[in-house]
Amino acid sequence: EAGVAQSPRYKIIEKRQSVAFWCNPISGHATLYWYQQILGQGPKLLIQFQNNGVVDDSQLPKDRFSAERLKGVDSTLKIQPAKLEDSAVYLCASSLESDRAPIYEQYFGPGTRLTVT
Amino acid sequence: KQEVTQIPAALSVPEGENLVLNCSFTDSAIYNLQWFRQDPGKGLTSLLLIQSSQREQTSGRLNASLDKSSGRSTLYIAASQPGDSATYLCAVSKLDSNYQLIWGAGTKLIIKP
């Protein structure tokens, strides 16, 4: 079974530029999460999708961050314009929930390390 | 508001020692607790998941325990190896928050050869 795929793995941009990250979850996983992880901290949830609908985006800085999951499969997270404090690792995770497996165990991709200069 | 704390923030031990990593949480109404491993520059790997009704889970040299009443979990690593060097994070999920994970900041573990 293929894991969660993310690209790019690394990105360096200047402040005020824009950037986009892509995530493809494990096949069949309905729930997709985007996290921001600053060095030395635990991940912070930015947005949670269930299929192509948003479950929670309360911690997404909507003035500069946007995310979509149009067909309920892969997802894109965008930052425009970027700030220095956006330098972090952006993690994507997915989980499978069903009547037979309501465990909500999350599986993570390798992450994208963003450096804003 | 659920808060998760991991102590110590960093730990360095000689190879071969058995060790315990600690995780505490403030609200005992959790759905499950997960322990993850994170290697530098890489994503998170799930090590063990304990459902709220369970007391412990084991995988190889790893054993995780859960005491909901006291708001604590421990990750026991037996016969540590240099390859165990990584950051270990714990996270809890709650029923009333879409099962979202609330994270500790992690314990950075270094196993000296």
PDB file of C-alpha atoms in Angstrom, chain A residues 9-10 33 35 37 40-45 48 55-56 59 89 91 102-111 113, chain B residues 31-32 34 36 38 40-49 51 89 93 97-106:
ATOM      1  CA  ARG A   9      10.150  18.086  -0.361  1.00  0.00           C
ATOM      2  CA  TYR A  10      11.971  21.387  -0.010  1.00  0.00           C
ATOM      3  CA  TYR A  33      -5.180  16.956   7.266  1.00  0.00           C
ATOM      4  CA  TYR A  35      -0.324  20.601   9.591  1.00  0.00           C
ATOM      5  CA  GLN A  37       5.281  22.204  12.307  1.00  0.00           C
ATOM      6  CA  GLY A  40      10.979  22.230  18.248  1.00  0.00           C
ATOM      7  CA  GLN A  41       7.173  22.162  18.425  1.00  0.00           C
ATOM      8  CA  GLY A  42       4.440  19.654  17.826  1.00  0.00           C
ATOM      9  CA  PRO A  43       2.403  19.909  14.613  1.00  0.00           C
ATOM     10  CA  LYS A  44      -0.382  22.493  14.462  1.00  0.00           C
ATOM     11  CA  LEU A  45      -3.511  21.563  12.524  1.00  0.00           C
ATOM     12  CA  GLN A  48      -9.122  19.077   8.047  1.00  0.00           C
ATOM     13  CA  VAL A  55     -14.423  19.926   8.658  1.00  0.00           C
ATOM     14  CA  ASP A  56     -12.280  22.481  10.473  1.00  0.00           C
ATOM     15  CA  GLN A  59      -6.485  27.708  12.680  1.00  0.00           C
ATOM     16  CA  VAL A  89       7.594  21.913   7.779  1.00  0.00           C
ATOM     17  CA  LEU A  91       2.826  17.914   6.868  1.00  0.00           C
ATOM     18  CA  PRO A 102     -13.340   3.777  13.580  1.00  0.00           C
ATOM     19  CA  ILE A 103      -9.843   4.197  14.948  1.00  0.00           C
ATOM     20  CA  TYR A 104      -8.929   7.518  13.297  1.00  0.00           C
ATOM     21  CA  GLU A 105      -5.249   6.603  13.094  1.00  0.00           C
ATOM     22  CA  GLN A 106      -3.402   9.215  11.068  1.00  0.00           C
ATOM     23  CA  TYR A 107      -0.704   8.382   8.512  1.00  0.00           C
ATOM     24  CA  PHE A 108       1.772  11.102   7.580  1.00  0.00           C
ATOM     25  CA  GLY A 109       3.644  12.053   4.456  1.00  0.00           C
ATOM     26  CA  PRO A 110       7.338  13.072   4.453  1.00  0.00           C
ATOM     27  CA  GLY A 111       6.513  16.783   4.679  1.00  0.00           C
ATOM     28  CA  ARG A 113      10.301  22.026   4.423  1.00  0.00           C
TER      29      ARG A 113
ATOM     30  CA  TYR B  31     -10.589   8.742  22.299  1.00  0.00           C
ATOM     31  CA  ASN B  32      -7.081   7.421  21.732  1.00  0.00           C
ATOM     32  CA  GLN B  34      -0.696   7.817  19.627  1.00  0.00           C
ATOM     33  CA  PHE B  36       5.018   8.911  16.844  1.00  0.00           C
ATOM     34  CA  GLN B  38      10.149  11.784  13.766  1.00  0.00           C
ATOM     35  CA  PRO B  40      15.347  14.830  11.157  1.00  0.00           C
ATOM     36  CA  GLY B  41      13.958  16.186   7.897  1.00  0.00           C
ATOM     37  CA  LYS B  42      11.325  13.488   7.683  1.00  0.00           C
ATOM     38  CA  GLY B  43       7.646  13.044   8.419  1.00  0.00           C
ATOM     39  CA  LEU B  44       6.011  11.308  11.331  1.00  0.00           C
ATOM     40  CA  THR B  45       5.864   7.548  11.727  1.00  0.00           C
ATOM     41  CA  SER B  46       3.146   6.098  13.927  1.00  0.00           C
ATOM     42  CA  LEU B  47       4.623   3.715  16.489  1.00  0.00           C
ATOM     43  CA  LEU B  48       1.725   2.707  18.691  1.00  0.00           C
ATOM     44  CA  LEU B  49      -1.930   3.630  19.081  1.00  0.00           C
ATOM     45  CA  GLN B  51      -7.553   3.166  22.390  1.00  0.00           C
ATOM     46  CA  LEU B  89       5.905  12.771  20.023  1.00  0.00           C
ATOM     47  CA  SER B  93      -7.590  12.730  20.183  1.00  0.00           C
ATOM     48  CA  SER B  97     -13.194  17.710  18.425  1.00  0.00           C
ATOM     49  CA  ASN B  98     -13.564  15.690  15.220  1.00  0.00           C
ATOM     50  CA  TYR B  99     -10.945  13.281  16.617  1.00  0.00           C
ATOM     51  CA  GLN B 100      -8.266  15.872  15.966  1.00  0.00           C
ATOM     52  CA  LEU B 101      -4.872  15.243  17.513  1.00  0.00           C
ATOM     53  CA  ILE B 102      -3.528  17.477  20.272  1.00  0.00           C
ATOM     54  CA  TRP B 103       0.243  17.217  20.330  1.00  0.00           C
ATOM     55  CA  GLY B 104       3.081  17.358  22.787  1.00  0.00           C
ATOM     56  CA  ALA B 105       6.280  19.130  21.769  1.00  0.00           C
ATOM     57  CA  GLY B 106       8.262  15.895  21.765  1.00  0.00           C
TER      58      GLY B 106
END
